[in-house]
């Protein structure tokens, strides 16, 4: 059995790195937007949640577990386009998945947290170009008009790894 830890108050927030590393069965970490905001006396708005949500990402990554959630509130679950925009931004900032409070959110979460085919194709081209350059003794290479090096290629490898894991799990 695996666990996703959910931090919902200021006391837990100031221990978030310890919580993330607390047990090998903890595989994900999230910050509960509404409960956290209520505990600290603020509105559950992106600008107020940005710092604590970013710290959640950093703590999860430092512990080698999945950063889960998004920067914003999920209370208005019927506005699918607003929710999609929140999830899309959150993925760009480092989150890899999230829980839902309503079945309407599940397709949006699945779509937005999954690498898109064009993204996977570009990542594969990038990795191939880098690997070919590396085999020739180069450490940085020009790819589609930009210089790429190890950190950029590692992000591309993560896209490929995630896409492969989703394929193994769900087929396709």
mmCIF file with all atom_site columns, C-alpha atoms in Angstrom:
data_model
loop_
_atom_site.group_PDB
_atom_site.id
_atom_site.type_symbol
_atom_site.label_atom_id
_atom_site.label_alt_id
_atom_site.label_comp_id
_atom_site.label_asym_id
_atom_site.label_entity_id
_atom_site.label_seq_id
_atom_site.pdbx_PDB_ins_code
_atom_site.Cartn_x
_atom_site.Cartn_y
_atom_site.Cartn_z
_atom_site.occupancy
_atom_site.B_iso_or_equiv
_atom_site.pdbx_formal_charge
_atom_site.auth_seq_id
_atom_site.auth_comp_id
_atom_site.auth_asym_id
_atom_site.auth_atom_id
_atom_site.pdbx_PDB_model_num
ATOM 1   C CA . UNK A 1 1   ? 0.000   0.000  0.000   1.00 0.00 ? 1   UNK A CA 1
ATOM 2   C CA . UNK A 1 2   ? 1.278   3.469  -0.910  1.00 0.00 ? 2   UNK A CA 1
ATOM 3   C CA . UNK A 1 3   ? 0.331   6.854  0.544   1.00 0.00 ? 3   UNK A CA 1
ATOM 4   C CA . UNK A 1 4   ? -0.122  10.389 -0.725  1.00 0.00 ? 4   UNK A CA 1
ATOM 5   C CA . UNK A 1 5   ? 0.430   12.814 2.134   1.00 0.00 ? 5   UNK A CA 1
ATOM 6   C CA . UNK A 1 6   ? -1.913  15.792 2.284   1.00 0.00 ? 6   UNK A CA 1
ATOM 7   C CA . UNK A 1 7   ? -0.812  18.854 4.241   1.00 0.00 ? 7   UNK A CA 1
ATOM 8   C CA . UNK A 1 8   ? -3.718  21.081 5.266   1.00 0.00 ? 8   UNK A CA 1
ATOM 9   C CA . UNK A 1 9   ? -2.472  23.562 7.862   1.00 0.00 ? 9   UNK A CA 1
ATOM 10  C CA . UNK A 1 10  ? 0.383   25.922 8.699   1.00 0.00 ? 10  UNK A CA 1
ATOM 11  C CA . UNK A 1 11  ? 1.860   23.544 11.262  1.00 0.00 ? 11  UNK A CA 1
ATOM 12  C CA . UNK A 1 12  ? 2.136   20.795 8.658   1.00 0.00 ? 12  UNK A CA 1
ATOM 13  C CA . UNK A 1 13  ? 3.421   23.220 6.053   1.00 0.00 ? 13  UNK A CA 1
ATOM 14  C CA . UNK A 1 14  ? 6.424   24.105 8.200   1.00 0.00 ? 14  UNK A CA 1
ATOM 15  C CA . UNK A 1 15  ? 7.216   20.378 8.376   1.00 0.00 ? 15  UNK A CA 1
ATOM 16  C CA . UNK A 1 16  ? 6.455   19.602 4.739   1.00 0.00 ? 16  UNK A CA 1
ATOM 17  C CA . UNK A 1 17  ? 9.963   18.403 3.918   1.00 0.00 ? 17  UNK A CA 1
ATOM 18  C CA . UNK A 1 18  ? 9.900   16.021 6.895   1.00 0.00 ? 18  UNK A CA 1
ATOM 19  C CA . UNK A 1 19  ? 6.452   14.770 5.901   1.00 0.00 ? 19  UNK A CA 1
ATOM 20  C CA . UNK A 1 20  ? 7.632   14.156 2.331   1.00 0.00 ? 20  UNK A CA 1
ATOM 21  C CA . UNK A 1 21  ? 10.521  12.022 3.624   1.00 0.00 ? 21  UNK A CA 1
ATOM 22  C CA . UNK A 1 22  ? 8.630   10.444 6.522   1.00 0.00 ? 22  UNK A CA 1
ATOM 23  C CA . UNK A 1 23  ? 8.208   6.916  5.159   1.00 0.00 ? 23  UNK A CA 1
ATOM 24  C CA . UNK A 1 24  ? 9.133   4.894  2.049   1.00 0.00 ? 24  UNK A CA 1
ATOM 25  C CA . UNK A 1 25  ? 5.438   4.196  1.417   1.00 0.00 ? 25  UNK A CA 1
ATOM 26  C CA . UNK A 1 26  ? 4.760   7.926  0.906   1.00 0.00 ? 26  UNK A CA 1
ATOM 27  C CA . UNK A 1 27  ? 4.831   8.313  -2.888  1.00 0.00 ? 27  UNK A CA 1
ATOM 28  C CA . UNK A 1 28  ? 3.135   11.673 -3.324  1.00 0.00 ? 28  UNK A CA 1
ATOM 29  C CA . UNK A 1 29  ? 2.654   14.983 -1.562  1.00 0.00 ? 29  UNK A CA 1
ATOM 30  C CA . UNK A 1 30  ? -0.106  17.561 -1.851  1.00 0.00 ? 30  UNK A CA 1
ATOM 31  C CA . UNK A 1 31  ? -1.224  20.721 -0.103  1.00 0.00 ? 31  UNK A CA 1
ATOM 32  C CA . UNK A 1 32  ? -4.971  21.049 0.484   1.00 0.00 ? 32  UNK A CA 1
ATOM 33  C CA . UNK A 1 33  ? -5.783  24.509 -0.887  1.00 0.00 ? 33  UNK A CA 1
ATOM 34  C CA . UNK A 1 34  ? -9.077  25.188 0.850   1.00 0.00 ? 34  UNK A CA 1
ATOM 35  C CA . UNK A 1 35  ? -8.125  23.810 4.270   1.00 0.00 ? 35  UNK A CA 1
ATOM 36  C CA . UNK A 1 36  ? -4.699  25.445 4.197   1.00 0.00 ? 36  UNK A CA 1
ATOM 37  C CA . UNK A 1 37  ? -6.138  28.811 3.158   1.00 0.00 ? 37  UNK A CA 1
ATOM 38  C CA . UNK A 1 38  ? -8.750  28.635 5.925   1.00 0.00 ? 38  UNK A CA 1
ATOM 39  C CA . UNK A 1 39  ? -6.106  27.705 8.511   1.00 0.00 ? 39  UNK A CA 1
ATOM 40  C CA . UNK A 1 40  ? -3.892  30.671 7.643   1.00 0.00 ? 40  UNK A CA 1
ATOM 41  C CA . UNK A 1 41  ? -6.782  33.103 7.190   1.00 0.00 ? 41  UNK A CA 1
ATOM 42  C CA . UNK A 1 42  ? -6.460  33.828 3.483   1.00 0.00 ? 42  UNK A CA 1
ATOM 43  C CA . UNK A 1 43  ? -8.555  33.339 0.386   1.00 0.00 ? 43  UNK A CA 1
ATOM 44  C CA . UNK A 1 44  ? -7.858  30.254 -1.712  1.00 0.00 ? 44  UNK A CA 1
ATOM 45  C CA . UNK A 1 45  ? -6.455  32.306 -4.601  1.00 0.00 ? 45  UNK A CA 1
ATOM 46  C CA . UNK A 1 46  ? -3.485  31.547 -6.839  1.00 0.00 ? 46  UNK A CA 1
ATOM 47  C CA . UNK A 1 47  ? -1.328  34.476 -5.686  1.00 0.00 ? 47  UNK A CA 1
ATOM 48  C CA . UNK A 1 48  ? -1.670  33.463 -2.024  1.00 0.00 ? 48  UNK A CA 1
ATOM 49  C CA . UNK A 1 49  ? -1.189  29.774 -2.728  1.00 0.00 ? 49  UNK A CA 1
ATOM 50  C CA . UNK A 1 50  ? 1.770   30.174 -5.072  1.00 0.00 ? 50  UNK A CA 1
ATOM 51  C CA . UNK A 1 51  ? 4.497   30.051 -2.411  1.00 0.00 ? 51  UNK A CA 1
ATOM 52  C CA . UNK A 1 52  ? 3.103   27.160 -0.342  1.00 0.00 ? 52  UNK A CA 1
ATOM 53  C CA . UNK A 1 53  ? 2.298   25.164 -3.481  1.00 0.00 ? 53  UNK A CA 1
ATOM 54  C CA . UNK A 1 54  ? 5.798   25.738 -4.859  1.00 0.00 ? 54  UNK A CA 1
ATOM 55  C CA . UNK A 1 55  ? 7.271   24.581 -1.558  1.00 0.00 ? 55  UNK A CA 1
ATOM 56  C CA . UNK A 1 56  ? 5.159   21.440 -1.891  1.00 0.00 ? 56  UNK A CA 1
ATOM 57  C CA . UNK A 1 57  ? 6.730   20.778 -5.293  1.00 0.00 ? 57  UNK A CA 1
ATOM 58  C CA . UNK A 1 58  ? 10.231  21.360 -3.935  1.00 0.00 ? 58  UNK A CA 1
ATOM 59  C CA . UNK A 1 59  ? 9.700   19.147 -0.870  1.00 0.00 ? 59  UNK A CA 1
ATOM 60  C CA . UNK A 1 60  ? 8.260   16.333 -2.988  1.00 0.00 ? 60  UNK A CA 1
ATOM 61  C CA . UNK A 1 61  ? 11.075  16.508 -5.546  1.00 0.00 ? 61  UNK A CA 1
ATOM 62  C CA . UNK A 1 62  ? 13.732  16.618 -2.813  1.00 0.00 ? 62  UNK A CA 1
ATOM 63  C CA . UNK A 1 63  ? 12.176  13.486 -1.301  1.00 0.00 ? 63  UNK A CA 1
ATOM 64  C CA . UNK A 1 64  ? 11.958  11.735 -4.684  1.00 0.00 ? 64  UNK A CA 1
ATOM 65  C CA . UNK A 1 65  ? 8.167   11.543 -4.624  1.00 0.00 ? 65  UNK A CA 1
ATOM 66  C CA . UNK A 1 66  ? 5.386   12.950 -6.826  1.00 0.00 ? 66  UNK A CA 1
ATOM 67  C CA . UNK A 1 67  ? 4.319   16.565 -6.337  1.00 0.00 ? 67  UNK A CA 1
ATOM 68  C CA . UNK A 1 68  ? 0.540   16.499 -6.601  1.00 0.00 ? 68  UNK A CA 1
ATOM 69  C CA . UNK A 1 69  ? -2.021  19.263 -6.818  1.00 0.00 ? 69  UNK A CA 1
ATOM 70  C CA . UNK A 1 70  ? -2.443  22.566 -8.571  1.00 0.00 ? 70  UNK A CA 1
ATOM 71  C CA . UNK A 1 71  ? -2.192  26.248 -7.817  1.00 0.00 ? 71  UNK A CA 1
ATOM 72  C CA . UNK A 1 72  ? -5.752  27.410 -7.387  1.00 0.00 ? 72  UNK A CA 1
ATOM 73  C CA . UNK A 1 73  ? -9.044  26.307 -5.944  1.00 0.00 ? 73  UNK A CA 1
ATOM 74  C CA . UNK A 1 74  ? -11.110 23.350 -7.107  1.00 0.00 ? 74  UNK A CA 1
ATOM 75  C CA . UNK A 1 75  ? -14.263 24.505 -5.385  1.00 0.00 ? 75  UNK A CA 1
ATOM 76  C CA . UNK A 1 76  ? -15.925 25.686 -8.624  1.00 0.00 ? 76  UNK A CA 1
ATOM 77  C CA . UNK A 1 77  ? -15.761 22.329 -10.381 1.00 0.00 ? 77  UNK A CA 1
ATOM 78  C CA . UNK A 1 78  ? -18.307 23.197 -13.080 1.00 0.00 ? 78  UNK A CA 1
ATOM 79  C CA . UNK A 1 79  ? -16.121 25.794 -14.857 1.00 0.00 ? 79  UNK A CA 1
ATOM 80  C CA . UNK A 1 80  ? -14.131 23.250 -16.852 1.00 0.00 ? 80  UNK A CA 1
ATOM 81  C CA . UNK A 1 81  ? -12.132 25.772 -18.903 1.00 0.00 ? 81  UNK A CA 1
ATOM 82  C CA . UNK A 1 82  ? -11.005 27.681 -15.816 1.00 0.00 ? 82  UNK A CA 1
ATOM 83  C CA . UNK A 1 83  ? -10.076 24.374 -14.182 1.00 0.00 ? 83  UNK A CA 1
ATOM 84  C CA . UNK A 1 84  ? -8.187  23.307 -17.321 1.00 0.00 ? 84  UNK A CA 1
ATOM 85  C CA . UNK A 1 85  ? -6.186  26.554 -17.258 1.00 0.00 ? 85  UNK A CA 1
ATOM 86  C CA . UNK A 1 86  ? -5.311  26.021 -13.574 1.00 0.00 ? 86  UNK A CA 1
ATOM 87  C CA . UNK A 1 87  ? -4.175  22.435 -14.201 1.00 0.00 ? 87  UNK A CA 1
ATOM 88  C CA . UNK A 1 88  ? -2.188  23.373 -17.317 1.00 0.00 ? 88  UNK A CA 1
ATOM 89  C CA . UNK A 1 89  ? -0.333  26.136 -15.439 1.00 0.00 ? 89  UNK A CA 1
ATOM 90  C CA . UNK A 1 90  ? 0.283   23.848 -12.484 1.00 0.00 ? 90  UNK A CA 1
ATOM 91  C CA . UNK A 1 91  ? 1.824   21.188 -14.705 1.00 0.00 ? 91  UNK A CA 1
ATOM 92  C CA . UNK A 1 92  ? 4.185   23.786 -16.191 1.00 0.00 ? 92  UNK A CA 1
ATOM 93  C CA . UNK A 1 93  ? 5.214   24.688 -12.631 1.00 0.00 ? 93  UNK A CA 1
ATOM 94  C CA . UNK A 1 94  ? 6.059   21.081 -11.722 1.00 0.00 ? 94  UNK A CA 1
ATOM 95  C CA . UNK A 1 95  ? 2.988   19.218 -10.517 1.00 0.00 ? 95  UNK A CA 1
ATOM 96  C CA . UNK A 1 96  ? 2.511   15.737 -12.030 1.00 0.00 ? 96  UNK A CA 1
ATOM 97  C CA . UNK A 1 97  ? -1.038  14.866 -10.992 1.00 0.00 ? 97  UNK A CA 1
ATOM 98  C CA . UNK A 1 98  ? -3.870  15.775 -8.662  1.00 0.00 ? 98  UNK A CA 1
ATOM 99  C CA . UNK A 1 99  ? -6.943  14.425 -6.951  1.00 0.00 ? 99  UNK A CA 1
ATOM 100 C CA . UNK A 1 100 ? -10.462 15.419 -7.935  1.00 0.00 ? 100 UNK A CA 1
ATOM 101 C CA . UNK A 1 101 ? -13.489 16.421 -5.900  1.00 0.00 ? 101 UNK A CA 1
ATOM 102 C CA . UNK A 1 102 ? -15.968 15.743 -8.713  1.00 0.00 ? 102 UNK A CA 1
ATOM 103 C CA . UNK A 1 103 ? -16.105 13.257 -11.626 1.00 0.00 ? 103 UNK A CA 1
ATOM 104 C CA . UNK A 1 104 ? -16.204 16.163 -14.130 1.00 0.00 ? 104 UNK A CA 1
ATOM 105 C CA . UNK A 1 105 ? -12.605 16.954 -13.200 1.00 0.00 ? 105 UNK A CA 1
ATOM 106 C CA . UNK A 1 106 ? -11.155 13.527 -13.987 1.00 0.00 ? 106 UNK A CA 1
ATOM 107 C CA . UNK A 1 107 ? -10.995 13.852 -17.799 1.00 0.00 ? 107 UNK A CA 1
ATOM 108 C CA . UNK A 1 108 ? -9.380  17.295 -17.508 1.00 0.00 ? 108 UNK A CA 1
ATOM 109 C CA . UNK A 1 109 ? -6.783  15.998 -15.042 1.00 0.00 ? 109 UNK A CA 1
ATOM 110 C CA . UNK A 1 110 ? -6.013  12.987 -17.243 1.00 0.00 ? 110 UNK A CA 1
ATOM 111 C CA . UNK A 1 111 ? -5.681  15.110 -20.383 1.00 0.00 ? 111 UNK A CA 1
ATOM 112 C CA . UNK A 1 112 ? -3.662  17.943 -18.882 1.00 0.00 ? 112 UNK A CA 1
ATOM 113 C CA . UNK A 1 113 ? -1.256  15.886 -16.779 1.00 0.00 ? 113 UNK A CA 1
ATOM 114 C CA . UNK A 1 114 ? -0.544  13.470 -19.654 1.00 0.00 ? 114 UNK A CA 1
ATOM 115 C CA . UNK A 1 115 ? 2.117   14.354 -22.214 1.00 0.00 ? 115 UNK A CA 1
ATOM 116 C CA . UNK A 1 116 ? 0.505   15.249 -25.531 1.00 0.00 ? 116 UNK A CA 1
ATOM 117 C CA . UNK A 1 117 ? 1.608   13.330 -28.673 1.00 0.00 ? 117 UNK A CA 1
ATOM 118 C CA . UNK A 1 118 ? 3.404   16.366 -30.129 1.00 0.00 ? 118 UNK A CA 1
ATOM 119 C CA . UNK A 1 119 ? 5.227   16.874 -26.823 1.00 0.00 ? 119 UNK A CA 1
ATOM 120 C CA . UNK A 1 120 ? 6.325   13.223 -26.774 1.00 0.00 ? 120 UNK A CA 1
ATOM 121 C CA . UNK A 1 121 ? 7.484   13.378 -30.399 1.00 0.00 ? 121 UNK A CA 1
ATOM 122 C CA . UNK A 1 122 ? 9.490   16.548 -29.758 1.00 0.00 ? 122 UNK A CA 1
ATOM 123 C CA . UNK A 1 123 ? 11.028  15.055 -26.620 1.00 0.00 ? 123 UNK A CA 1
ATOM 124 C CA . UNK A 1 124 ? 12.077  11.959 -28.576 1.00 0.00 ? 124 UNK A CA 1
ATOM 125 C CA . UNK A 1 125 ? 13.651  14.077 -31.331 1.00 0.00 ? 125 UNK A CA 1
ATOM 126 C CA . UNK A 1 126 ? 15.489  16.113 -28.715 1.00 0.00 ? 126 UNK A CA 1
ATOM 127 C CA . UNK A 1 127 ? 16.838  13.075 -26.891 1.00 0.00 ? 127 UNK A CA 1
ATOM 128 C CA . UNK A 1 128 ? 17.911  11.495 -30.177 1.00 0.00 ? 128 UNK A CA 1
ATOM 129 C CA . UNK A 1 129 ? 19.696  14.688 -31.277 1.00 0.00 ? 129 UNK A CA 1
ATOM 130 C CA . UNK A 1 130 ? 21.423  15.049 -27.938 1.00 0.00 ? 130 UNK A CA 1
ATOM 131 C CA . UNK A 1 131 ? 22.457  11.392 -27.767 1.00 0.00 ? 131 UNK A CA 1
ATOM 132 C CA . UNK A 1 132 ? 23.926  11.620 -31.274 1.00 0.00 ? 132 UNK A CA 1
ATOM 133 C CA . UNK A 1 133 ? 25.886  14.766 -30.332 1.00 0.00 ? 133 UNK A CA 1
ATOM 134 C CA . UNK A 1 134 ? 27.034  13.212 -27.065 1.00 0.00 ? 134 UNK A CA 1
ATOM 135 C CA . UNK A 1 135 ? 28.290  10.148 -28.947 1.00 0.00 ? 135 UNK A CA 1
ATOM 136 C CA . UNK A 1 136 ? 30.442  12.565 -30.971 1.00 0.00 ? 136 UNK A CA 1
ATOM 137 C CA . UNK A 1 137 ? 31.881  14.073 -27.783 1.00 0.00 ? 137 UNK A CA 1
ATOM 138 C CA . UNK A 1 138 ? 29.689  17.179 -27.591 1.00 0.00 ? 138 UNK A CA 1
ATOM 139 C CA . UNK A 1 139 ? 28.069  18.315 -24.335 1.00 0.00 ? 139 UNK A CA 1
ATOM 140 C CA . UNK A 1 140 ? 25.662  20.858 -25.793 1.00 0.00 ? 140 UNK A CA 1
ATOM 141 C CA . UNK A 1 141 ? 23.868  20.820 -29.102 1.00 0.00 ? 141 UNK A CA 1
ATOM 142 C CA . UNK A 1 142 ? 21.626  23.031 -31.162 1.00 0.00 ? 142 UNK A CA 1
ATOM 143 C CA . UNK A 1 143 ? 18.121  21.641 -31.468 1.00 0.00 ? 143 UNK A CA 1
ATOM 144 C CA . UNK A 1 144 ? 15.375  23.312 -33.451 1.00 0.00 ? 144 UNK A CA 1
ATOM 145 C CA . UNK A 1 145 ? 16.995  26.709 -33.066 1.00 0.00 ? 145 UNK A CA 1
ATOM 146 C CA . UNK A 1 146 ? 17.914  26.489 -29.368 1.00 0.00 ? 146 UNK A CA 1
ATOM 147 C CA . UNK A 1 147 ? 20.901  25.224 -27.434 1.00 0.00 ? 147 UNK A CA 1
ATOM 148 C CA . UNK A 1 148 ? 20.130  22.201 -25.294 1.00 0.00 ? 148 UNK A CA 1
ATOM 149 C CA . UNK A 1 149 ? 22.223  20.558 -22.631 1.00 0.00 ? 149 UNK A CA 1
ATOM 150 C CA . UNK A 1 150 ? 21.803  18.046 -19.828 1.00 0.00 ? 150 UNK A CA 1
ATOM 151 C CA . UNK A 1 151 ? 18.989  19.697 -17.783 1.00 0.00 ? 151 UNK A CA 1
ATOM 152 C CA . UNK A 1 152 ? 16.883  20.366 -20.882 1.00 0.00 ? 152 UNK A CA 1
ATOM 153 C CA . UNK A 1 153 ? 17.380  16.831 -22.144 1.00 0.00 ? 153 UNK A CA 1
ATOM 154 C CA . UNK A 1 154 ? 16.599  15.372 -18.720 1.00 0.00 ? 154 UNK A CA 1
ATOM 155 C CA . UNK A 1 155 ? 13.219  17.146 -18.794 1.00 0.00 ? 155 UNK A CA 1
ATOM 156 C CA . UNK A 1 156 ? 12.632  15.581 -22.225 1.00 0.00 ? 156 UNK A CA 1
ATOM 157 C CA . UNK A 1 157 ? 13.587  12.158 -20.849 1.00 0.00 ? 157 UNK A CA 1
ATOM 158 C CA . UNK A 1 158 ? 11.066  12.676 -18.028 1.00 0.00 ? 158 UNK A CA 1
ATOM 159 C CA . UNK A 1 159 ? 8.348   13.364 -20.628 1.00 0.00 ? 159 UNK A CA 1
ATOM 160 C CA . UNK A 1 160 ? 9.231   10.122 -22.410 1.00 0.00 ? 160 UNK A CA 1
ATOM 161 C CA . UNK A 1 161 ? 9.326   8.168  -19.157 1.00 0.00 ? 161 UNK A CA 1
ATOM 162 C CA . UNK A 1 162 ? 5.921   9.523  -18.090 1.00 0.00 ? 162 UNK A CA 1
ATOM 163 C CA . UNK A 1 163 ? 4.379   8.787  -21.496 1.00 0.00 ? 163 UNK A CA 1
ATOM 164 C CA . UNK A 1 164 ? 5.749   5.232  -21.379 1.00 0.00 ? 164 UNK A CA 1
ATOM 165 C CA . UNK A 1 165 ? 4.385   4.698  -17.859 1.00 0.00 ? 165 UNK A CA 1
ATOM 166 C CA . UNK A 1 166 ? 0.930   5.883  -18.935 1.00 0.00 ? 166 UNK A CA 1
ATOM 167 C CA . UNK A 1 167 ? 1.035   3.580  -21.982 1.00 0.00 ? 167 UNK A CA 1
ATOM 168 C CA . UNK A 1 168 ? 2.002   0.607  -19.809 1.00 0.00 ? 168 UNK A CA 1
ATOM 169 C CA . UNK A 1 169 ? -0.757  1.386  -17.350 1.00 0.00 ? 169 UNK A CA 1
ATOM 170 C CA . UNK A 1 170 ? -3.564  2.191  -19.767 1.00 0.00 ? 170 UNK A CA 1
ATOM 171 C CA . UNK A 1 171 ? -2.411  0.803  -23.108 1.00 0.00 ? 171 UNK A CA 1
ATOM 172 C CA . UNK A 1 172 ? -2.166  2.688  -26.353 1.00 0.00 ? 172 UNK A CA 1
#
